[in-house]
Structure formats: C-alpha cells, structure tokens
Tab-separated table of N, CA and C in Angstrom:
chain	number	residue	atom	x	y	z
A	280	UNK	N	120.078	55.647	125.095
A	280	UNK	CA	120.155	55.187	126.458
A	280	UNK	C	119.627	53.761	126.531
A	281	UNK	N	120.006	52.815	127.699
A	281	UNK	CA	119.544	51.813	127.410
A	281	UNK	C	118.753	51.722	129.181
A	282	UNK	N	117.715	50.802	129.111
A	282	UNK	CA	116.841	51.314	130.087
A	282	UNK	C	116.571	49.534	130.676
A	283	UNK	N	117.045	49.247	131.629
A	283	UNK	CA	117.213	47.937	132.110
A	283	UNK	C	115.571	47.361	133.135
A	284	UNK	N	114.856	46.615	132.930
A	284	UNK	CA	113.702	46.718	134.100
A	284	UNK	C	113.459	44.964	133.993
A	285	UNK	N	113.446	44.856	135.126
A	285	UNK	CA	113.339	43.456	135.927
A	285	UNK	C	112.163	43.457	137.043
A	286	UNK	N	111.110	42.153	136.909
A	286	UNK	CA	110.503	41.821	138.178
A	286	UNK	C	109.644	43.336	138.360
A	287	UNK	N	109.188	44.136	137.272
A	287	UNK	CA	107.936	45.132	137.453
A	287	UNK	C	109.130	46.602	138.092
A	288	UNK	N	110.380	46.345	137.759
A	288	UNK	CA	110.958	47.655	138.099
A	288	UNK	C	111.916	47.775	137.269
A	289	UNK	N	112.737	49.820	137.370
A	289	UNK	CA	113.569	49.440	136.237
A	289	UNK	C	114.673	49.123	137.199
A	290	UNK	N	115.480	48.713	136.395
A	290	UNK	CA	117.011	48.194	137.470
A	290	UNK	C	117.961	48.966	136.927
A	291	UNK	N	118.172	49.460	135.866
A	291	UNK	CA	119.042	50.168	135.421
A	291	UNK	C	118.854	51.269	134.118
A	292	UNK	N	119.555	52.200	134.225
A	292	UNK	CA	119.610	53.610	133.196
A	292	UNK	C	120.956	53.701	133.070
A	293	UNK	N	121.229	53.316	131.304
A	293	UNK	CA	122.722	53.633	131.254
A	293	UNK	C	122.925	54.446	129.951
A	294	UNK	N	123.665	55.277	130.039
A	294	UNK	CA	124.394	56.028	128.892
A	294	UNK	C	125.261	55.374	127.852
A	295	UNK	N	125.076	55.946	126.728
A	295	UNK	CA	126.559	55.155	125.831
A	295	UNK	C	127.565	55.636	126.397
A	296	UNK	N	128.617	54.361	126.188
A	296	UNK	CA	129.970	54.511	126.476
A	296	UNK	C	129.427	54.982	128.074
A	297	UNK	N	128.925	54.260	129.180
A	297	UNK	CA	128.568	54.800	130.420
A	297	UNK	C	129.751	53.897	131.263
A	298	UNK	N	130.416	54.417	132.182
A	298	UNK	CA	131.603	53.793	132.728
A	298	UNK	C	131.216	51.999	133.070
A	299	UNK	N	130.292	52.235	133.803
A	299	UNK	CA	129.955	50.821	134.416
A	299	UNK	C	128.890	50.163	133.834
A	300	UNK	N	128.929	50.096	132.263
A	300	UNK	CA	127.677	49.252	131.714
A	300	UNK	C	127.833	47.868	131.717
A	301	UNK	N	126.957	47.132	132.300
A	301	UNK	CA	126.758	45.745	132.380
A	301	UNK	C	126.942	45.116	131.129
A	302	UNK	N	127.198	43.925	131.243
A	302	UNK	CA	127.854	43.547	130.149
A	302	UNK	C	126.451	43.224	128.773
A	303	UNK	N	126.344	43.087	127.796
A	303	UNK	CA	125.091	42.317	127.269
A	303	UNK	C	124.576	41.356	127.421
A	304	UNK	N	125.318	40.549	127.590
A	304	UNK	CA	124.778	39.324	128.100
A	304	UNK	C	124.107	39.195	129.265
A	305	UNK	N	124.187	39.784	130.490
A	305	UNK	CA	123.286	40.274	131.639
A	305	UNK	C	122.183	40.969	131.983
A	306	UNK	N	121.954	42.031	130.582
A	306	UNK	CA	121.035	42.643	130.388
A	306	UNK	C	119.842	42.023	130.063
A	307	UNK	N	119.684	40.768	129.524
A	307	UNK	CA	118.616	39.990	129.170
A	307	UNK	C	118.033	40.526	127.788
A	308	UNK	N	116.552	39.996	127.299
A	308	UNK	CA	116.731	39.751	126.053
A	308	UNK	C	116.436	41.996	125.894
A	309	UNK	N	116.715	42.063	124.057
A	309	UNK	CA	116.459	43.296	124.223
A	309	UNK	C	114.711	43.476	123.360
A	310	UNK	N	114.219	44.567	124.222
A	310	UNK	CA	112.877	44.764	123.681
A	310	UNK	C	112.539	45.894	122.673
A	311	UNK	N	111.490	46.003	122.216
A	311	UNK	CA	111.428	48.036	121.716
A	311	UNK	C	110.635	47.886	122.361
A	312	UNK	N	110.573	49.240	122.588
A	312	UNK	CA	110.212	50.176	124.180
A	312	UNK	C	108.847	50.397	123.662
A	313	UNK	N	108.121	50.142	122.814
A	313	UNK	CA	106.499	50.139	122.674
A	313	UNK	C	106.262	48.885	122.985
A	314	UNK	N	106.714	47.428	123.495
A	314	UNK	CA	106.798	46.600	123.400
A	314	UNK	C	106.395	46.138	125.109
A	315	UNK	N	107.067	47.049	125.761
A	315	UNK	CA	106.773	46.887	127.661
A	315	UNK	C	106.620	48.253	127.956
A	316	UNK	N	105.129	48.086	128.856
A	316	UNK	CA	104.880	49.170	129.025
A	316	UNK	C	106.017	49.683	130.132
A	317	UNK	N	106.911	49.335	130.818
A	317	UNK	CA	107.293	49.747	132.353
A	317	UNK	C	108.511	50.539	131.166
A	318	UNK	N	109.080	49.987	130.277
A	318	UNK	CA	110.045	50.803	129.544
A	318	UNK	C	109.563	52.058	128.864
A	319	UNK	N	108.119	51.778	128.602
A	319	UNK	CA	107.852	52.689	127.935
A	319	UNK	C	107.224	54.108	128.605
A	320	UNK	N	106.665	53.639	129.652
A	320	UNK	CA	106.889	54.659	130.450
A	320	UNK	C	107.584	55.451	131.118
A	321	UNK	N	109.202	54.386	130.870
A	321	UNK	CA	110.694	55.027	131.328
A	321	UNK	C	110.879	55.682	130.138
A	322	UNK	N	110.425	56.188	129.163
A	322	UNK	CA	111.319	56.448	128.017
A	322	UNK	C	110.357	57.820	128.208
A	323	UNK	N	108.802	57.936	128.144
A	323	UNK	CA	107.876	58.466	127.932
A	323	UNK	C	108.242	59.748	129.069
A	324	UNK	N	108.723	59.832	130.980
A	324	UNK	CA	109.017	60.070	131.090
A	324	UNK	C	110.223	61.103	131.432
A	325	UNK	N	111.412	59.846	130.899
A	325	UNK	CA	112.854	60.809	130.573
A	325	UNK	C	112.795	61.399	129.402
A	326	UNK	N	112.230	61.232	128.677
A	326	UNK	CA	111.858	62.301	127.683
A	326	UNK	C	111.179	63.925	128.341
A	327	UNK	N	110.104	63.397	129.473
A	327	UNK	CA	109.500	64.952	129.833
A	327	UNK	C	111.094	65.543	130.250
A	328	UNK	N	111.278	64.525	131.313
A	328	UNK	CA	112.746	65.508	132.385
A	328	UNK	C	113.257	66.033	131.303
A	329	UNK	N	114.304	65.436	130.336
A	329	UNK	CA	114.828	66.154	129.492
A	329	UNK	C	114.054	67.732	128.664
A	330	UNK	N	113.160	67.415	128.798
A	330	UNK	CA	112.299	68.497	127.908
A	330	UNK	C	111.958	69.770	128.641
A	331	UNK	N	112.436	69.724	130.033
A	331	UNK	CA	112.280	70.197	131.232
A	331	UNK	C	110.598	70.456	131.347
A	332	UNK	N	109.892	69.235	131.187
A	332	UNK	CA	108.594	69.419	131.912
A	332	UNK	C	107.857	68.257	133.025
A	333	UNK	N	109.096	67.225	133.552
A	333	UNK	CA	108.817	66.793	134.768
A	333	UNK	C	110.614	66.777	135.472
A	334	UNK	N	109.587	67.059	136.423
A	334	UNK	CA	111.275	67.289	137.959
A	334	UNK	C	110.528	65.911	138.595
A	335	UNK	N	109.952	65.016	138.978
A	335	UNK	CA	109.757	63.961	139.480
A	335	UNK	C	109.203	63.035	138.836
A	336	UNK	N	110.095	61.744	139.082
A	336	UNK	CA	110.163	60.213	138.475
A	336	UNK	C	109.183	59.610	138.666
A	337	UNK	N	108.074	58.683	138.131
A	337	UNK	CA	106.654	58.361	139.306
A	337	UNK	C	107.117	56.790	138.596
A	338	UNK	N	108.206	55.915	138.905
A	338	UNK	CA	108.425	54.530	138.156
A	338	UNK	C	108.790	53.561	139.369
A	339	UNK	N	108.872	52.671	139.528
A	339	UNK	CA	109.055	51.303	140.189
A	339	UNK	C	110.448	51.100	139.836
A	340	UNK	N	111.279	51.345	140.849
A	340	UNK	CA	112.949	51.090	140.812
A	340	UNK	C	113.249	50.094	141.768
A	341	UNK	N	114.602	49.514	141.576
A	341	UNK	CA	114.723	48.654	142.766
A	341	UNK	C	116.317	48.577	142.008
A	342	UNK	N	117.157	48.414	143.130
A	342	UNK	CA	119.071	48.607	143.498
A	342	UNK	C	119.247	47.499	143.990
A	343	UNK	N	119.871	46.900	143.415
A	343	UNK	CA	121.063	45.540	144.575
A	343	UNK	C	122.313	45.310	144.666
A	344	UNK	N	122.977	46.898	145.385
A	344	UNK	CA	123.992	47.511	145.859
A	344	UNK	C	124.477	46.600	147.314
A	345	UNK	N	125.555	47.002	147.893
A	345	UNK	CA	125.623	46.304	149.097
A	345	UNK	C	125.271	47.357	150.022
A	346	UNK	N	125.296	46.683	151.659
A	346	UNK	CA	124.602	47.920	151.965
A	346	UNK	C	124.823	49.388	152.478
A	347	UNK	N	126.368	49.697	152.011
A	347	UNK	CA	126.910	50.851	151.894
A	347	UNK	C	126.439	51.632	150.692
A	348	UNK	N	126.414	51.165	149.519
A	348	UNK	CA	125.896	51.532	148.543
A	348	UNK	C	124.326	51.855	148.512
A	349	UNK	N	123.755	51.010	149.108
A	349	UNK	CA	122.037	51.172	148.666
A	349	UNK	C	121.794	52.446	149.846
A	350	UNK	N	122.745	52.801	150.976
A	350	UNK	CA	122.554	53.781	151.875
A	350	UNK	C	123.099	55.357	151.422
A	351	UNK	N	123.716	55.282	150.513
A	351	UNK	CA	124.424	56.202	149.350
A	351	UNK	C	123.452	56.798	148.736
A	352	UNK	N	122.793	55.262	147.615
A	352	UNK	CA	121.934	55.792	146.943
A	352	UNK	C	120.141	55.936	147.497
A	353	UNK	N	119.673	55.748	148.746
A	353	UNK	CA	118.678	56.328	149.114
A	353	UNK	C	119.108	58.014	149.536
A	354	UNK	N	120.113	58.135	149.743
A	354	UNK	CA	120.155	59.587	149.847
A	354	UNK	C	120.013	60.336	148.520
A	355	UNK	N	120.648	59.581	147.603
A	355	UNK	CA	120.540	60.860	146.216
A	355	UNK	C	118.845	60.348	145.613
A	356	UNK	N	118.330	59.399	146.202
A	356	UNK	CA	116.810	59.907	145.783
A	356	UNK	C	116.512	61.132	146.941
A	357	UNK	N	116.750	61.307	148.138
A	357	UNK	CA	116.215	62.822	148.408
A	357	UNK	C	116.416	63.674	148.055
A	358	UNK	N	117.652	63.821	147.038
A	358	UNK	CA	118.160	65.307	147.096
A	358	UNK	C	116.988	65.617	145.827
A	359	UNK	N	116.780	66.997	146.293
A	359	UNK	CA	115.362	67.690	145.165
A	359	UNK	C	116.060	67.908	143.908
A	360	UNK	N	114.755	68.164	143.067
A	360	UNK	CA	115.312	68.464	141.612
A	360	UNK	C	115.871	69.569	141.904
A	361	UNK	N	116.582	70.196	140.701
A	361	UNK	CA	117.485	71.916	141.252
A	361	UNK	C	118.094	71.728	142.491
A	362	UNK	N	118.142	71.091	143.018
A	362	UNK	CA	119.366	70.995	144.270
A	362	UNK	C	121.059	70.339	143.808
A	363	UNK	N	121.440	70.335	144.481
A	363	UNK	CA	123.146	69.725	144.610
A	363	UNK	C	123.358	69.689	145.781
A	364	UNK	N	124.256	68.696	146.517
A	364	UNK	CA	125.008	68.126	147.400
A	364	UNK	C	126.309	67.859	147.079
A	365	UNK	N	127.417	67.484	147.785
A	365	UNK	CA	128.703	67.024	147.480
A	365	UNK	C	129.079	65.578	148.644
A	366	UNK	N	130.265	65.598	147.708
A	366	UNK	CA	129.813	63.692	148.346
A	366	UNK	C	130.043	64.012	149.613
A	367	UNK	N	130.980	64.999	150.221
A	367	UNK	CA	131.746	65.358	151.613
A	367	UNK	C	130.475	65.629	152.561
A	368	UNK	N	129.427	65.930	151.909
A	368	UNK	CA	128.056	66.574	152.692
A	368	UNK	C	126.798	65.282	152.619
A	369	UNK	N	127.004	64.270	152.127
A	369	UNK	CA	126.512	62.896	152.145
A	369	UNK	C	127.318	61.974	152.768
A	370	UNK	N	128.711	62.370	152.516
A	370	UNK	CA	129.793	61.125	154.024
A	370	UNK	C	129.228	61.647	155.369
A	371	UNK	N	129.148	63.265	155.832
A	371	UNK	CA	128.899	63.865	156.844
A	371	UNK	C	127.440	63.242	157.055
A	372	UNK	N	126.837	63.074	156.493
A	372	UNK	CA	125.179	62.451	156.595
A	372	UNK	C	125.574	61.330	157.052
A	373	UNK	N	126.261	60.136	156.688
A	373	UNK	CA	126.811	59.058	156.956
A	373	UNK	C	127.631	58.836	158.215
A	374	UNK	N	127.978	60.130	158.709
A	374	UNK	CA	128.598	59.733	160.362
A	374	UNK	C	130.158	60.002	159.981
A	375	UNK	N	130.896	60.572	158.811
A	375	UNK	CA	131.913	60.027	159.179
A	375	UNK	C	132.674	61.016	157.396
A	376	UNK	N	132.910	62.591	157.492
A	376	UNK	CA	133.762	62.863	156.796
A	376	UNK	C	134.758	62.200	155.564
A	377	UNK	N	135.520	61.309	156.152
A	377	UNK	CA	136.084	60.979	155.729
A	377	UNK	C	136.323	59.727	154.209
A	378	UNK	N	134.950	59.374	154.846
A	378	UNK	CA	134.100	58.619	153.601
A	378	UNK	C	133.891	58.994	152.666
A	379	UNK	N	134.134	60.651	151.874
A	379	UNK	CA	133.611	60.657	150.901
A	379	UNK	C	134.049	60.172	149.561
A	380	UNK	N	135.322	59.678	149.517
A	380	UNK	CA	135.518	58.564	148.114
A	380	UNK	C	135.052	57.613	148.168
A	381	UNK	N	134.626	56.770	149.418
A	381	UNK	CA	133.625	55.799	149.372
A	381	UNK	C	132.223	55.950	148.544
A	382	UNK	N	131.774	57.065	148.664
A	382	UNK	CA	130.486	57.534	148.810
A	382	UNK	C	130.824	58.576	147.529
A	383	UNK	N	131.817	58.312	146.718
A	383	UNK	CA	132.006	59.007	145.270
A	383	UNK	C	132.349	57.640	144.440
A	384	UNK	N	132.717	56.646	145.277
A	384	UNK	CA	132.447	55.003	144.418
A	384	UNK	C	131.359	54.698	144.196
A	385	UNK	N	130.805	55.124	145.530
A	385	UNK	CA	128.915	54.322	145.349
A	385	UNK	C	128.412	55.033	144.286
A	386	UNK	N	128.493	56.701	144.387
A	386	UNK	CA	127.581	57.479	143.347
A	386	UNK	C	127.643	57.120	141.884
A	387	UNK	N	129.690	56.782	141.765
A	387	UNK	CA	129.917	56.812	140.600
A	387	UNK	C	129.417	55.023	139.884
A	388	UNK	N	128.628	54.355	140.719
A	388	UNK	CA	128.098	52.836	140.465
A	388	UNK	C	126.348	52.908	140.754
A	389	UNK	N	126.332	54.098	140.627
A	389	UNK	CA	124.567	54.075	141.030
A	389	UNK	C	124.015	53.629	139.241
A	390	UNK	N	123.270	52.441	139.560
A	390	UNK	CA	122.983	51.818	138.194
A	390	UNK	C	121.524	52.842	137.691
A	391	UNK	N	120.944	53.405	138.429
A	391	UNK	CA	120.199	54.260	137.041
A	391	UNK	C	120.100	55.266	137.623
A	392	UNK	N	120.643	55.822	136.587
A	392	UNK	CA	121.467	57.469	136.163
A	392	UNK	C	120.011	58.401	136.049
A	393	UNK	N	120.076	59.418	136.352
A	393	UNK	CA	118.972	60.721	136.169
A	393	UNK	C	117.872	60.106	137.282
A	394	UNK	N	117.150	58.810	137.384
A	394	UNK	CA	116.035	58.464	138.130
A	394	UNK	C	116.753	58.552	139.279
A	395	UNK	N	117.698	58.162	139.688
A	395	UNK	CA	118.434	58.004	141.159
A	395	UNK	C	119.749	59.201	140.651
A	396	UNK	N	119.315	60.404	141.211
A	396	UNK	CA	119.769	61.565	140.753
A	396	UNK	C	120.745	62.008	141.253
A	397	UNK	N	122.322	60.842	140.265
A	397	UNK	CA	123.657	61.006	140.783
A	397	UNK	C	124.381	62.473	140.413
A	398	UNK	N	123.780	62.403	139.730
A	398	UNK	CA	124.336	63.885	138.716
A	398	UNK	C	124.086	65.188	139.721
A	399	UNK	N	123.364	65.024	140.355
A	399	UNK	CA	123.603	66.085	141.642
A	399	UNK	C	124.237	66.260	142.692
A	400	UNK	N	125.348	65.676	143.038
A	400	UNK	CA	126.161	65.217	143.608
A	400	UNK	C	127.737	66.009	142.964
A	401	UNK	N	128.439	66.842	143.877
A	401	UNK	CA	129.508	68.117	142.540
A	401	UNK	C	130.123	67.581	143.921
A	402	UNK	N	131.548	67.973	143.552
A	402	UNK	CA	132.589	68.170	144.228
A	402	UNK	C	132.602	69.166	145.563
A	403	UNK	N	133.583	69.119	146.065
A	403	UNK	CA	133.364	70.482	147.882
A	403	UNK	C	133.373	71.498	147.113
A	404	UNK	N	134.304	71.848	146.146
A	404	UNK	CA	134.146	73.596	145.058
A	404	UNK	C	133.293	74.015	144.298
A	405	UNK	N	132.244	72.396	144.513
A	405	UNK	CA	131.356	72.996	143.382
A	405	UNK	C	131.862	72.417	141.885
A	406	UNK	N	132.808	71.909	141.909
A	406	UNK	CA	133.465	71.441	140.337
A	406	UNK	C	132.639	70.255	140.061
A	407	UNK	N	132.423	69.990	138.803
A	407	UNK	CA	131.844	68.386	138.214
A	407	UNK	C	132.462	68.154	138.356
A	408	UNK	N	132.481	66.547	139.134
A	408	UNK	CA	133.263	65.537	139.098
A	408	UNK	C	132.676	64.103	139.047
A	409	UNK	N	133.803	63.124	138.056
A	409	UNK	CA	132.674	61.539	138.818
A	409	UNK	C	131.615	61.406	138.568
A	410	UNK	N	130.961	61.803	136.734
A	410	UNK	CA	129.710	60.831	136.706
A	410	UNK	C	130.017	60.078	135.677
A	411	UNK	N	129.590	58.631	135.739
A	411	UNK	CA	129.895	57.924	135.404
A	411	UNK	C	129.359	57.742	133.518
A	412	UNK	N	128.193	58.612	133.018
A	412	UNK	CA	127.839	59.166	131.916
A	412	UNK	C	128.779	59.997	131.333
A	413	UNK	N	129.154	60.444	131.565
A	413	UNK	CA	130.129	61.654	131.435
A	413	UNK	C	129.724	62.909	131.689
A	414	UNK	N	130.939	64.199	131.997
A	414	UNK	CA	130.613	65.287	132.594
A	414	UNK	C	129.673	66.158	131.953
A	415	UNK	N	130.062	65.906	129.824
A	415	UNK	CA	129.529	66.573	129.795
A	415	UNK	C	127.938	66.278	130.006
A	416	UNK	N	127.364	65.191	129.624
A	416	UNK	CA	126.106	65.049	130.336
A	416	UNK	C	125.711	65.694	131.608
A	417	UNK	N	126.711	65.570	132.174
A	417	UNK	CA	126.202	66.006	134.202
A	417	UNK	C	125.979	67.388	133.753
A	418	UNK	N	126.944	68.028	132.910
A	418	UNK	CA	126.598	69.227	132.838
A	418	UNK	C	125.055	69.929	132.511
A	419	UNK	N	124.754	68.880	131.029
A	419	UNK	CA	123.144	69.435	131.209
A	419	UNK	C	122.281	69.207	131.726
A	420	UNK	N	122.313	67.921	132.592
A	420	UNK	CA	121.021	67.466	133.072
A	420	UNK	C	121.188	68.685	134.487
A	421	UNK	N	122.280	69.179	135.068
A	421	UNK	CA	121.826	70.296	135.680
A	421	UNK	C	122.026	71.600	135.284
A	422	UNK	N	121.627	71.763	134.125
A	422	UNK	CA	121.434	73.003	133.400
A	422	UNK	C	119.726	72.467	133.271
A	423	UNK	N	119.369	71.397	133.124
A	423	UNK	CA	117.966	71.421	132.897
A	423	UNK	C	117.371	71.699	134.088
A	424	UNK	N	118.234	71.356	135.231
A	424	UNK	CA	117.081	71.535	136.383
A	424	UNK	C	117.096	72.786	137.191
A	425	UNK	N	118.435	73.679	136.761
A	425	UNK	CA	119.038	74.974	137.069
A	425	UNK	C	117.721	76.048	137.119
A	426	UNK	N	117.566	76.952	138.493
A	426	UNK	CA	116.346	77.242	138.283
A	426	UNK	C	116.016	78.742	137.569
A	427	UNK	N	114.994	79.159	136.579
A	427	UNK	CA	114.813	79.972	136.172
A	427	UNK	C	115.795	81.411	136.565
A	428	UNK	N	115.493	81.546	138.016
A	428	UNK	CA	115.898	82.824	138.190
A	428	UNK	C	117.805	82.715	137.892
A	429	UNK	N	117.976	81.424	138.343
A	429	UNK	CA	119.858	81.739	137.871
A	429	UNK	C	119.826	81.758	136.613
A	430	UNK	N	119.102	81.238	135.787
A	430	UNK	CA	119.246	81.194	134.629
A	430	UNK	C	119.815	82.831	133.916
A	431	UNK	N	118.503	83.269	134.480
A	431	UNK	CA	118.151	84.884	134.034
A	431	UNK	C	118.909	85.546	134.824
A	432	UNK	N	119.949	85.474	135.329
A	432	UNK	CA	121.190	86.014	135.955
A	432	UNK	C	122.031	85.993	135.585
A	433	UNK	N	122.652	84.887	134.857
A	433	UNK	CA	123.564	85.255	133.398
A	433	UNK	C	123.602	86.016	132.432
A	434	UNK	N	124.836	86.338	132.365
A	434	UNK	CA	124.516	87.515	131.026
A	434	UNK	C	124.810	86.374	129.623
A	435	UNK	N	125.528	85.215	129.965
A	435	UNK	CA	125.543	84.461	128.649
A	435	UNK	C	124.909	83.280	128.692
C-alpha cells in the first residue's frame, strides 16, 4: 500500500493497481515508514484493522475534494465499523435520490481507502460494487469488520 501524508496529515491510502492512483511524480519524495512517524503510525495502525484488533482510526487526515465530494466523504467517516450503507441511502442523506452515481463517483475517488471507510458503501442489493482497490479487497476488509455473531451463522 502506499500511504500519502502532507502538512502533519495523511492525504492519501492507495492500493496496487488502485483505480485512481496519483501519478509519482505528485506523490513527493518516497520515505520508509520508520523514517516519519505520521506514516508510521499509518502503517502501525492498518496493520491492527487488518489484524482485526482496531475498528477506529486515531490519525490526522485531510481531503481536497470539491465540495460535493468532501460532503460524500464526511459521511463515509460516520458510517461505523461493521456497518454498510448504499450510495442510494447517502444521495437520500444528500436531499436528492437521484444522485447516487454522483455519490458512487465521489466514493469511487475517496483518496484514502479503509481510513475514510469507502468500502462500506454496497450497492441497493447489497452487491459489491465500485471500489476503486478492487472488489476483491472490499470483500475482506468487510469480512474483517463482519460481526462475530454473522460470522458464527454460517455454516461455511
């Protein structure tokens, strides 16, 4: 993963091969992550989430979306860990149904992935759709946050 932080915040979380990765040259110089602490505490971190032993981010972020977008993505910081929304139920938050490919552009351009928690965000059926990491990623990061008891409700 590559972990972008500017001005005491991170600015970006991107996946390989992640749809909308900034180019290199924009990213500025590259560091190792023992090297700044603000990365290294992004790494130190997404390591717990993944490990499933933190559901909340405690880092200095900052977005410079326009302001359809940055109103997009303050909503998917509310949605809780183990939760899901669909974009149709975040346009409806927004005043206005009909928005939700707008508001499946913004998600699918939210520059850091898992901290600004696009991946919770499914289709009206419930289907993955539209993350810009890829699905199958979306798939586990909410299998990690999937809660115990559904878990243990599967028979596979």
């Amino acid at each position: 993963m590559t972990v972008v932080a500017s001005g005491g915040a991170i600015t970006g979380l991107y996946f390989p091969h992640h749809w909308y990765m900034p180019s290199e040259a924009s990213l500025g110089r590259r560091v190792d992550v023992h090297e700044d602490t603000l990365i290294s505490q992004a790494a130190t971190q997404l390591g717990e989430y993944l490990d499933g032993e933190r559901t909340v981010f405690d880092l200095p972020t900052r977005t410079n979306g326009d302001a359809f977008q940055e109103r997009v993505w303050a909503m998917l910081r509310e949605i809780p860990f183990g939760a899901t929304t669909t974009y149709g139920e975040l346009a409806e938050r927004l005043g206005n149904k009909a928005l939700a490919q707008s508001v499946g552009q913004a998600v699918g351009h939210n520059p850091i992935s898992i901290i600004v928690a696009c991946h919770r965000v499914v289709g009206s059926n419930g289907k993955l759709t539209g993350f810009a990491g890829g699905l199958e990623r979306k798939q586990r990061l909410l299998e990690i946050e999937e809660p115990q008891t559904v878990k243990e409700a599967r028979l596979f």
